[in-house]
Coordinates of N, CA and C and ligand atoms in Angstrom, one line a residue:
M1 N -11.7 43.1 -50.5 CA -12.7 44.3 -50.1 C -14.2 43.9 -50.0
L2 N -14.9 44.2 -49.1 CA -16.3 43.8 -48.9 C -17.0 45.0 -48.6
K3 N -18.2 45.1 -49.1 CA -18.9 46.6 -49.0 C -20.6 46.0 -48.9
N4 N -21.2 46.8 -48.2 CA -22.6 46.5 -48.0 C -23.1 48.0 -47.9
E5 N -23.9 48.3 -48.9 CA -24.4 49.7 -49.0 C -25.9 49.9 -48.8
H6 N -26.4 50.6 -47.7 CA -27.8 50.6 -47.5 C -28.6 49.4 -47.5
V7 N -28.2 48.4 -46.8 CA -28.7 46.8 -47.1 C -29.8 47.0 -46.0
T8 N -31.0 46.6 -46.1 CA -32.1 46.2 -45.5 C -32.6 44.6 -45.8
K9 N -32.9 44.3 -44.6 CA -33.5 42.7 -44.9 C -34.6 42.7 -44.1
V10 N -35.8 42.3 -44.7 CA -37.1 42.2 -44.3 C -37.6 40.7 -44.4
Y11 N -37.9 39.9 -43.4 CA -38.5 38.7 -43.5 C -39.9 38.9 -43.2
K12 N -40.8 38.0 -44.4 CA -42.1 38.0 -44.4 C -42.6 37.0 -43.5
M13 N -43.3 37.4 -42.4 CA -43.9 36.5 -41.5 C -45.3 36.4 -41.5
G14 N -46.0 35.6 -42.5 CA -47.3 35.8 -42.7 C -47.6 37.1 -43.4
E15 N -48.6 37.7 -42.5 CA -49.0 38.9 -42.8 C -48.1 40.1 -42.5
V16 N -47.2 39.7 -41.6 CA -46.3 40.8 -41.0 C -44.9 40.9 -41.5
D17 N -44.4 42.1 -41.7 CA -43.0 42.3 -42.2 C -42.2 42.5 -41.1
L18 N -41.0 41.8 -40.8 CA -40.1 41.9 -39.8 C -38.8 42.4 -40.4
T19 N -38.5 43.7 -40.2 CA -37.3 44.2 -40.6 C -36.3 44.0 -39.9
V20 N -35.1 43.2 -40.1 CA -34.3 42.9 -38.9 C -33.0 43.4 -39.4
I21 N -32.6 44.0 -40.6 CA -31.4 44.8 -40.9 C -32.1 46.1 -41.4
K22 N -31.4 47.4 -40.8 CA -32.2 48.5 -41.5 C -31.1 49.4 -42.0
D23 N -30.9 49.5 -43.2 CA -30.2 50.8 -43.9 C -28.8 50.5 -43.3
L24 N -28.2 49.4 -43.5 CA -26.9 49.2 -42.9 C -25.7 49.3 -43.9
S25 N -24.7 50.2 -43.7 CA -23.7 50.4 -44.7 C -22.4 49.9 -43.9
L26 N -21.6 49.3 -44.4 CA -20.3 48.6 -43.9 C -19.3 48.5 -44.9
S27 N -18.0 48.5 -44.4 CA -16.9 48.2 -45.4 C -15.8 47.6 -44.6
I28 N -15.5 46.4 -45.1 CA -14.4 45.6 -44.6 C -13.1 45.5 -45.6
D29 N -11.9 45.8 -45.2 CA -10.8 45.7 -46.1 C -10.1 44.1 -45.9
D30 N -9.5 44.1 -47.0 CA -8.7 42.8 -47.3 C -7.8 42.6 -45.9
G31 N -8.0 41.3 -45.3 CA -7.0 40.8 -44.3 C -7.6 41.3 -42.8
E32 N -8.6 42.0 -42.7 CA -9.2 42.3 -41.5 C -9.4 41.2 -40.8
F33 N -9.4 41.2 -39.2 CA -9.9 40.4 -38.4 C -10.8 41.0 -37.5
V34 N -12.1 40.8 -38.0 CA -13.1 41.7 -37.3 C -14.4 40.8 -36.6
A35 N -14.9 41.3 -35.6 CA -16.2 40.7 -34.9 C -17.2 41.6 -35.2
I36 N -18.5 41.0 -35.5 CA -19.8 41.7 -35.1 C -20.4 41.2 -34.0
V37 N -20.6 41.9 -33.0 CA -21.1 41.7 -31.8 C -22.5 42.3 -31.6
G38 N -23.1 41.9 -30.4 CA -24.5 42.2 -30.1 C -25.2 41.2 -29.5
P39 N -26.5 41.6 -29.1 CA -27.3 40.7 -28.3 C -27.9 39.5 -29.3
S40 N -28.3 38.5 -28.8 CA -29.0 37.5 -29.7 C -30.3 38.2 -30.2
G41 N -30.6 37.8 -31.6 CA -31.5 38.3 -32.3 C -31.3 39.7 -32.9
S42 N -30.0 40.4 -32.8 CA -29.7 41.6 -33.2 C -29.5 41.6 -34.6
G43 N -29.3 40.4 -35.2 CA -29.2 40.4 -36.8 C -27.9 40.0 -37.3
K44 N -26.9 39.4 -36.4 CA -25.4 39.2 -36.7 C -25.5 38.1 -37.7
S45 N -26.1 37.0 -37.8 CA -26.2 36.0 -38.4 C -26.7 36.3 -39.9
T46 N -27.7 37.2 -40.0 CA -28.3 37.7 -41.1 C -27.3 38.8 -41.8
V47 N -26.6 39.4 -41.3 CA -25.5 40.2 -41.9 C -24.4 39.4 -42.5
L48 N -24.0 38.3 -41.6 CA -23.1 37.5 -42.1 C -23.6 36.6 -43.4
N49 N -24.7 36.2 -43.3 CA -25.2 35.5 -44.4 C -25.4 36.4 -45.6
I50 N -25.6 37.6 -45.4 CA -25.9 38.6 -46.6 C -24.4 39.0 -47.2
L51 N -23.6 39.1 -46.3 CA -22.2 39.5 -46.8 C -21.5 38.3 -47.4
G52 N -21.8 37.2 -46.8 CA -21.3 35.7 -47.4 C -21.9 35.3 -48.6
C53 N -23.0 35.9 -49.2 CA -23.7 35.7 -50.3 C -24.4 34.3 -50.0
L54 N -24.7 33.9 -48.8 CA -25.8 32.8 -48.6 C -27.2 33.5 -48.7
D55 N -27.4 34.6 -48.5 CA -28.6 35.1 -48.5 C -28.8 36.5 -49.2
K56 N -29.8 36.9 -49.6 CA -29.9 38.2 -50.6 C -30.6 39.2 -49.7
P57 N -30.1 40.7 -49.8 CA -30.8 41.6 -49.2 C -32.1 41.8 -49.8
T58 N -32.8 42.4 -49.0 CA -34.3 43.1 -49.8 C -34.0 44.2 -50.5
E59 N -33.2 45.2 -49.8 CA -32.9 46.2 -50.5 C -31.3 46.6 -50.2
G60 N -30.6 47.4 -51.1 CA -29.3 47.7 -51.1 C -28.2 46.9 -52.0
K61 N -27.1 47.1 -51.7 CA -25.9 46.8 -52.4 C -25.0 46.0 -51.8
V62 N -24.5 44.9 -52.4 CA -23.4 44.0 -51.5 C -22.2 43.8 -52.7
T63 N -21.1 44.3 -52.2 CA -20.1 44.3 -53.2 C -19.1 43.3 -52.6
V64 N -18.4 42.3 -53.2 CA -17.5 41.4 -52.7 C -16.5 41.1 -53.7
E65 N -15.2 41.6 -53.6 CA -14.0 41.4 -54.4 C -14.3 42.0 -55.6
D66 N -15.0 43.3 -55.6 CA -15.3 44.1 -56.8 C -16.4 43.8 -57.6
V67 N -17.2 42.7 -57.0 CA -18.3 42.3 -57.7 C -19.5 42.6 -57.1
D68 N -20.6 43.3 -57.9 CA -21.9 43.3 -57.1 C -22.9 42.3 -57.2
V69 N -22.7 41.4 -56.0 CA -23.2 40.2 -55.9 C -24.8 40.1 -55.8
T70 N -25.3 41.2 -55.7 CA -26.8 41.4 -55.8 C -27.4 41.3 -57.0
Q71 N -26.5 41.3 -58.1 CA -26.9 41.0 -59.3 C -26.6 39.7 -59.8
L72 N -26.1 39.0 -59.0 CA -26.0 37.4 -59.6 C -27.1 36.5 -59.2
N73 N -27.4 35.7 -60.0 CA -28.7 34.7 -59.9 C -28.0 33.6 -58.7
R74 N -28.9 32.8 -58.3 CA -28.7 31.8 -57.3 C -27.4 30.8 -57.7
T75 N -27.4 30.4 -58.9 CA -26.4 29.5 -59.4 C -25.0 30.3 -59.5
E76 N -25.1 31.4 -60.0 CA -23.9 32.2 -60.1 C -23.4 32.7 -58.7
L77 N -24.6 33.0 -57.8 CA -24.0 33.2 -56.4 C -23.3 32.0 -55.7
A78 N -23.9 30.8 -55.9 CA -23.2 29.5 -55.1 C -21.7 29.5 -55.9
H79 N -21.6 29.6 -57.3 CA -20.1 29.7 -57.7 C -19.2 30.6 -57.3
F80 N -19.9 31.8 -57.2 CA -18.9 33.0 -56.5 C -18.5 32.7 -55.3
R81 N -19.5 32.1 -54.3 CA -19.3 31.8 -53.0 C -18.1 30.6 -53.1
G82 N -18.2 29.6 -53.9 CA -17.3 28.5 -53.9 C -15.8 29.0 -54.0
E83 N -15.6 29.9 -54.9 CA -14.3 30.5 -55.3 C -13.8 31.4 -54.3
H84 N -14.6 32.2 -53.6 CA -14.2 33.2 -52.7 C -14.3 33.3 -51.3
I85 N -15.2 32.4 -50.9 CA -15.7 32.4 -49.5 C -15.6 31.1 -48.8
G86 N -15.2 31.2 -47.5 CA -15.2 30.1 -46.7 C -16.1 30.3 -45.5
F87 N -17.1 29.2 -45.0 CA -17.7 29.3 -43.8 C -17.4 28.4 -42.7
I88 N -17.4 29.0 -41.5 CA -17.3 28.2 -40.3 C -18.5 28.3 -39.4
F89 N -19.1 27.3 -38.9 CA -20.4 27.4 -38.2 C -20.3 26.9 -36.7
Q90 N -21.2 27.4 -35.9 CA -21.2 27.0 -34.5 C -21.3 25.4 -34.4
S91 N -22.2 24.8 -35.2 CA -22.3 23.2 -35.1 C -21.5 22.4 -36.1
F92 N -20.4 23.1 -36.5 CA -19.4 22.4 -37.3 C -19.8 22.1 -38.7
N93 N -21.1 21.5 -38.6 CA -21.6 21.2 -40.1 C -20.7 20.0 -41.2
L94 N -20.2 19.2 -40.3 CA -19.4 18.3 -41.2 C -20.4 17.2 -41.6
I95 N -19.8 16.4 -42.7 CA -20.8 15.5 -43.3 C -20.4 14.1 -42.5
P96 N -21.5 13.5 -41.9 CA -21.0 12.2 -40.9 C -20.7 11.1 -41.5
V97 N -20.9 10.9 -42.9 CA -20.4 9.6 -43.6 C -19.3 9.6 -44.3
L98 N -18.7 11.0 -44.0 CA -17.4 11.2 -44.8 C -16.2 11.1 -43.6
S99 N -15.2 10.7 -44.0 CA -13.9 10.9 -43.1 C -13.4 12.4 -42.9
V100 N -12.4 12.6 -42.1 CA -11.9 13.9 -41.9 C -11.3 14.2 -43.3
Y101 N -10.6 13.4 -43.8 CA -9.9 13.7 -45.0 C -11.0 14.1 -46.1
E102 N -12.1 13.2 -46.2 CA -12.9 13.5 -47.2 C -13.9 14.8 -47.1
N103 N -14.1 15.0 -45.8 CA -14.8 16.2 -45.5 C -14.1 17.5 -46.1
I104 N -12.7 17.4 -45.9 CA -11.8 18.6 -46.5 C -11.9 18.5 -47.9
E105 N -11.9 17.3 -48.3 CA -11.7 17.4 -49.8 C -13.1 17.8 -50.6
Y106 N -14.2 17.7 -49.8 CA -15.5 17.9 -50.5 C -15.6 19.2 -51.4
P107 N -15.3 20.2 -50.7 CA -15.6 21.5 -51.4 C -14.7 21.5 -52.8
L108 N -13.4 20.9 -52.6 CA -12.7 20.9 -54.0 C -13.4 20.0 -55.0
I109 N -13.9 19.1 -54.6 CA -14.7 18.1 -55.8 C -15.8 19.0 -56.3
M110 N -16.5 19.4 -55.3 CA -17.9 20.0 -55.6 C -17.7 21.3 -56.4
I111 N -16.6 22.2 -55.9 CA -16.7 23.5 -56.5 C -15.7 23.6 -57.6
Q112 N -14.3 23.3 -57.0 CA -13.2 23.7 -58.0 C -12.7 22.7 -58.9
N113 N -13.1 21.4 -58.8 CA -12.5 20.4 -59.7 C -11.2 20.4 -60.1
L114 N -10.5 20.4 -58.9 CA -9.0 20.3 -58.9 C -8.5 18.8 -59.2
P115 N -7.4 18.8 -59.8 CA -6.8 17.3 -60.1 C -6.5 16.7 -58.7
E116 N -6.5 15.5 -58.7 CA -6.4 14.5 -57.5 C -5.0 14.8 -56.8
A117 N -3.9 14.9 -57.6 CA -2.7 15.2 -56.8 C -2.7 16.4 -56.0
E118 N -3.1 17.3 -56.8 CA -3.2 18.9 -56.2 C -4.1 18.9 -55.1
R119 N -5.2 18.1 -55.1 CA -6.1 18.1 -53.9 C -5.5 17.6 -52.8
H120 N -4.9 16.5 -53.1 CA -4.2 15.5 -52.0 C -3.1 16.4 -51.3
E121 N -2.4 17.3 -52.0 CA -1.1 18.0 -51.5 C -1.8 19.1 -50.5
R122 N -2.9 19.6 -51.0 CA -3.5 20.8 -50.4 C -4.1 20.2 -49.2
I123 N -4.8 19.1 -49.1 CA -5.5 18.6 -47.9 C -4.4 18.1 -46.8
M124 N -3.4 17.5 -47.4 CA -2.3 17.0 -46.5 C -1.7 18.2 -45.8
Q125 N -1.5 19.3 -46.4 CA -0.9 20.6 -45.8 C -1.8 21.1 -44.8
L126 N -3.2 21.2 -45.1 CA -4.1 21.8 -44.1 C -4.3 21.0 -43.0
L127 N -4.4 19.5 -43.0 CA -4.4 18.7 -42.0 C -3.2 19.0 -40.9
E128 N -2.0 19.1 -41.5 CA -1.0 19.6 -40.9 C -1.1 20.9 -40.1
D129 N -1.5 21.8 -40.9 CA -1.8 23.2 -40.2 C -2.7 23.2 -39.0
V130 N -3.8 22.2 -39.2 CA -4.7 22.4 -38.0 C -4.5 21.2 -37.0
D131 N -3.4 20.6 -37.3 CA -3.0 19.5 -36.3 C -3.9 18.2 -36.3
M132 N -4.1 17.9 -37.4 CA -5.0 16.7 -37.6 C -4.8 15.6 -38.4
L133 N -3.5 15.6 -38.9 CA -2.9 14.7 -39.8 C -3.2 13.2 -39.3
D134 N -3.0 13.1 -38.0 CA -3.1 11.5 -37.3 C -4.4 11.2 -37.3
Q135 N -5.5 12.1 -37.5 CA -7.0 11.9 -37.4 C -7.6 11.7 -38.7
K136 N -6.8 11.8 -39.7 CA -7.6 11.9 -41.3 C -8.4 10.9 -41.6
D137 N -8.4 9.7 -41.1 CA -9.1 8.7 -41.5 C -10.4 8.4 -40.7
K138 N -10.6 9.2 -39.5 CA -11.5 9.1 -38.5 C -12.7 9.7 -39.3
F139 N -14.1 9.6 -38.4 CA -15.2 10.1 -38.8 C -15.7 11.2 -37.8
P140 N -16.4 12.1 -38.2 CA -16.8 13.3 -37.2 C -17.3 12.7 -35.9
D141 N -18.1 11.8 -35.7 CA -18.5 11.3 -34.6 C -17.4 10.7 -33.6
Q142 N -16.2 10.3 -34.2 CA -15.2 9.9 -33.3 C -14.1 10.8 -32.8
L143 N -14.7 12.2 -33.1 CA -13.9 13.4 -32.7 C -14.2 14.2 -31.6
S144 N -13.6 15.0 -30.7 CA -14.0 15.8 -30.0 C -14.5 17.1 -30.6
G145 N -15.2 18.1 -30.1 CA -15.6 19.4 -30.5 C -14.5 20.2 -31.1
G146 N -13.6 20.4 -30.4 CA -12.5 21.0 -31.0 C -11.7 20.6 -32.2
Q147 N -11.6 19.2 -32.1 CA -11.1 18.5 -33.4 C -12.2 18.6 -34.6
R148 N -13.3 18.5 -34.4 CA -14.4 19.0 -35.3 C -14.1 20.3 -36.1
Q149 N -14.1 21.3 -35.1 CA -14.3 22.7 -35.4 C -12.6 22.8 -36.3
R150 N -11.8 22.2 -36.1 CA -10.4 22.2 -36.6 C -10.7 21.6 -38.2
V151 N -11.2 20.6 -38.2 CA -11.6 20.0 -39.5 C -12.5 21.0 -40.3
A152 N -13.5 21.6 -39.7 CA -14.3 22.6 -40.5 C -13.5 23.8 -40.9
I153 N -12.5 24.1 -40.1 CA -11.7 25.4 -40.5 C -10.8 24.7 -41.6
A154 N -10.6 23.7 -41.5 CA -9.6 23.3 -42.8 C -10.5 23.2 -44.0
R155 N -11.8 22.7 -43.6 CA -12.6 22.6 -45.1 C -13.0 24.0 -45.7
A156 N -13.1 24.9 -44.6 CA -13.2 26.4 -45.2 C -12.1 26.9 -45.8
L157 N -11.0 26.5 -45.3 CA -9.8 27.1 -46.0 C -9.0 26.4 -47.3
V158 N -9.8 25.2 -47.5 CA -9.1 24.4 -48.7 C -9.3 24.9 -50.1
T159 N -10.3 25.7 -50.1 CA -10.6 26.5 -51.6 C -9.7 27.6 -51.6
K160 N -8.9 28.0 -50.5 CA -8.2 29.2 -50.4 C -8.8 30.5 -50.7
P161 N -9.9 30.5 -49.7 CA -10.9 31.7 -50.1 C -10.2 32.9 -49.4
K162 N -10.6 34.1 -50.0 CA -10.1 35.6 -49.7 C -10.6 35.9 -48.2
I163 N -11.9 35.3 -48.0 CA -12.7 35.8 -47.0 C -13.2 34.6 -46.2
V164 N -13.4 34.4 -44.9 CA -13.8 33.5 -44.0 C -15.1 34.1 -42.9
F165 N -16.0 33.6 -43.0 CA -17.2 33.9 -42.1 C -17.4 33.0 -41.1
A166 N -17.3 33.3 -40.0 CA -17.3 32.3 -38.8 C -18.4 33.0 -37.8
D167 N -19.7 32.1 -37.9 CA -20.6 32.5 -37.1 C -20.7 31.7 -35.7
E168 N -20.3 32.2 -34.8 CA -20.1 31.8 -33.4 C -19.2 30.6 -33.3
P169 N -18.2 30.5 -34.0 CA -17.5 29.5 -34.1 C -16.9 28.7 -32.9
T170 N -16.8 29.5 -31.6 CA -16.6 28.8 -30.4 C -17.5 28.6 -29.5
A171 N -18.9 28.6 -30.0 CA -20.0 28.6 -29.1 C -20.3 27.3 -28.5
N172 N -19.5 26.0 -29.2 CA -19.8 24.7 -28.5 C -18.4 24.2 -28.1
L173 N -17.6 25.1 -27.8 CA -16.0 24.8 -27.3 C -15.7 25.1 -26.0
D174 N -14.9 24.4 -25.1 CA -14.5 24.9 -23.9 C -13.6 25.9 -24.2
T175 N -13.0 26.6 -23.0 CA -12.3 27.8 -23.1 C -10.9 27.8 -23.7
K176 N -10.2 26.6 -23.3 CA -8.9 26.3 -23.9 C -9.0 26.0 -25.3
T177 N -10.0 25.1 -25.7 CA -10.0 24.8 -27.2 C -10.5 26.0 -27.9
S178 N -11.4 26.9 -27.4 CA -11.7 28.2 -28.1 C -10.3 28.9 -28.4
Q179 N -9.8 29.1 -27.5 CA -8.4 29.9 -27.4 C -7.5 29.2 -28.5
Q180 N -7.2 28.0 -28.6 CA -6.5 27.4 -29.7 C -7.1 27.8 -31.1
I181 N -8.5 27.6 -31.1 CA -8.9 27.8 -32.6 C -9.0 29.3 -33.1
I182 N -9.1 30.0 -31.9 CA -8.8 31.7 -32.2 C -7.4 31.8 -32.7
E183 N -6.6 31.2 -32.1 CA -5.0 31.4 -32.3 C -4.8 30.8 -33.7
L184 N -5.3 29.8 -34.1 CA -5.2 29.0 -35.5 C -5.7 30.0 -36.5
M185 N -6.8 30.6 -36.4 CA -7.4 31.4 -37.3 C -6.6 32.8 -37.4
R186 N -6.1 33.2 -36.4 CA -5.1 34.4 -36.2 C -3.9 34.1 -37.3
S187 N -3.2 33.0 -37.0 CA -2.1 32.7 -37.7 C -2.4 32.4 -39.2
I188 N -3.6 32.0 -39.6 CA -4.1 31.9 -40.9 C -3.9 33.2 -41.6
Q189 N -4.9 34.1 -40.8 CA -5.1 35.5 -41.2 C -3.7 36.2 -41.6
Q190 N -2.8 36.1 -40.6 CA -1.5 36.7 -40.5 C -0.6 36.1 -41.9
E191 N -0.6 34.7 -42.1 CA 0.0 34.3 -43.1 C -0.5 34.4 -44.6
F192 N -1.7 34.3 -44.8 CA -2.4 34.6 -46.0 C -3.0 35.7 -46.4
N193 N -3.3 36.7 -45.3 CA -4.0 37.8 -45.3 C -5.4 37.6 -45.7
T194 N -5.8 36.4 -45.2 CA -7.3 36.1 -45.1 C -8.2 37.0 -44.2
T195 N -9.3 37.5 -44.8 CA -10.3 38.2 -44.0 C -11.0 37.2 -43.4
F196 N -11.1 37.7 -41.8 CA -12.0 36.8 -40.9 C -13.1 37.7 -40.4
I197 N -14.3 37.3 -40.7 CA -15.3 38.1 -39.8 C -16.3 37.2 -39.3
F198 N -16.3 37.5 -37.7 CA -16.9 36.7 -36.7 C -18.2 37.4 -36.5
A199 N -19.1 36.4 -36.1 CA -20.4 36.9 -35.4 C -20.4 36.1 -34.1
T200 N -20.2 36.8 -33.1 CA -20.0 36.3 -31.6 C -20.5 37.1 -30.6
H201 N -20.6 36.4 -29.4 CA -20.6 37.2 -28.3 C -19.5 36.6 -27.2
D202 N -18.6 35.9 -27.8 CA -17.5 35.3 -27.1 C -16.4 36.3 -26.7
E203 N -16.1 36.7 -25.5 CA -15.3 37.6 -25.0 C -13.8 37.4 -25.5
K204 N -13.4 35.8 -25.7 CA -12.3 35.5 -26.1 C -11.9 35.8 -27.6
I205 N -13.0 35.9 -28.3 CA -13.0 36.4 -29.7 C -13.1 38.0 -29.8
V206 N -13.8 38.6 -28.9 CA -13.8 40.1 -28.9 C -12.4 40.5 -28.4
T207 N -11.7 39.8 -27.7 CA -10.6 40.6 -27.4 C -9.2 40.2 -28.2
A208 N -9.5 39.5 -29.0 CA -8.7 38.9 -30.0 C -8.6 39.5 -31.5
V209 N -9.8 40.2 -31.6 CA -10.0 40.9 -32.9 C -9.3 42.4 -33.2
D210 N -9.2 43.0 -34.4 CA -8.6 44.2 -34.5 C -9.8 45.4 -34.6
R211 N -11.0 44.9 -34.7 CA -12.3 46.0 -34.9 C -13.3 45.0 -34.7
I212 N -14.4 45.7 -33.8 CA -15.5 45.3 -33.2 C -16.7 46.1 -33.8
I213 N -17.6 45.6 -34.3 CA -18.5 46.2 -35.1 C -19.8 45.7 -34.1
T214 N -20.5 46.7 -33.3 CA -21.7 46.5 -32.5 C -22.9 46.7 -33.2
L215 N -24.0 45.7 -33.2 CA -24.9 45.6 -33.9 C -26.2 45.4 -32.9
V216 N -27.2 46.4 -33.0 CA -28.4 46.1 -32.0 C -29.6 46.4 -32.8
D217 N -30.5 45.6 -32.7 CA -31.6 45.5 -33.6 C -31.5 46.1 -35.0
G218 N -30.5 45.5 -35.6 CA -30.3 45.6 -37.1 C -29.6 46.8 -37.4
V219 N -29.2 47.6 -36.4 CA -28.5 49.0 -36.7 C -26.9 48.8 -35.9
I220 N -26.0 49.4 -36.7 CA -24.7 49.7 -36.3 C -24.7 50.6 -35.1
T221 N -24.3 50.3 -33.8 CA -24.4 51.5 -32.9 C -22.9 51.7 -32.6
D222 N -22.0 50.8 -32.8 CA -20.5 51.3 -32.6 C -19.6 50.4 -33.6
D223 N -18.6 51.1 -33.8 CA -17.6 50.3 -34.8 C -16.3 50.9 -34.5
K224 N -15.5 50.2 -33.8 CA -14.2 50.7 -33.3 C -13.0 49.8 -33.5
R225 N -11.8 50.4 -34.1 CA -10.7 49.6 -33.9 C -9.8 49.5 -32.6
V226 N -9.4 48.4 -32.4 CA -8.8 48.1 -31.0 C -7.4 47.5 -31.1
A227 N -6.7 47.7 -30.0 CA -5.5 47.1 -30.1 C -5.4 45.7 -29.4
S228 N -5.0 44.6 -30.2 CA -5.3 43.2 -29.7 C -4.0 42.7 -29.2
Ligands
LIG1 N1 -35.2 33.0 -41.8 C1 -35.8 33.8 -41.0 N2 -37.2 34.0 -41.2 C2 -37.7 35.0 -40.2 N3 -37.1 35.7 -39.1 C3 -35.8 35.4 -39.1 C4 -35.0 34.5 -40.0 N4 -33.9 34.4 -39.7 C5 -33.8 35.3 -38.8 N5 -34.9 35.8 -38.3 C6 -35.0 36.6 -37.1 O1 -34.3 38.0 -37.6 C7 -33.7 38.6 -36.3 C8 -32.3 38.4 -36.4 O2 -31.8 37.0 -36.4 P1 -30.2 36.6 -36.4 O3 -29.5 37.4 -37.5 O4 -30.3 35.3 -36.5 O5 -29.6 37.4 -35.2 P2 -28.4 37.1 -34.2 O6 -27.3 36.2 -35.2 O7 -27.9 38.3 -33.8 O8 -28.9 36.1 -33.2 C9 -34.3 37.6 -35.2 O9 -35.5 38.4 -34.6 C10 -34.8 36.3 -35.8 O10 -35.8 35.8 -35.1
LIG2 MG1 -26.7 34.2 -35.0

C-alpha cells in the first residue's frame, strides 16, 4: 500500500517558486497495475519520484508499506528504497562497463548483501524470465533497446521489490518490443502481486493497465478503473 496525502512540490528557480504538484492525495493498493498519464510537464515524473522515495515533497505525507517515508533521512531513504522499490527508466540506465549478468547483480551487492550462491540462483532465474539467459555475458552496447529494457526490468526485480516504478519505460522502444515488455511486466505483476506504477503517454500501456490516473498541471483531474 502506497499513500500520498496533501503532497505539494515546489522547485526553487532562483527568485521564483515553481509549484509543480499541488495538494495531491492518492492511494494505490498492493498489486495494482496503474498508469499516471498527462501532458509533458504535468508532473508525472515528480509524482513517481516522490512516491518512489527518490525525492522528498515540499509539503505533505508519503506512506509506503506502512512507513511514513517523509520522516526518513537520505541514508534511511536509500536503504528503504533498496529493500522495497524497483525503478525502470526510459533510458534504461544500465552500467556500460558491467555485463548483463553484473548489471542485474549490482543492486544485490550494493543493497542487500546476499550470499553469492543465492545471488546466482536469483539472477539466473530472472535472466530466464526476461529471456536473456543467452545474452548474460554481453555488455549493454551490444544489445538492442528491447534487450536493454529487459535487463533493466530484471535489475529492478532482482531485489524482489513490492513496488516497481516505470517512468516512460517504452518511450525508446518500437511497438512490438513495447508490447512484449508490457506483457512481461504484467506477467510479473500477476505472478508475484508486484505493484506497477507507470508514468507514460504510451497508448499501449494505457490500454493495458487496470487504472488510469490523469495529471494536469500537478493536479489529478481523473482517476478511473478500466477493464483491460
Ligand atoms: N529539478 C527540477 N527543477 C526545477 N523544475 C523542475 C525540476 N524537475 C521538474 N521540473 C519542472 O516540473 C514540471 C513537472 O515536470 P515532470 O514531473 O518532469 O513532468 P512530466 O514527467 O509529466 O513531464 C515541469 O514544468 C518541469 O520543468
Ligand atoms: Mg516525465
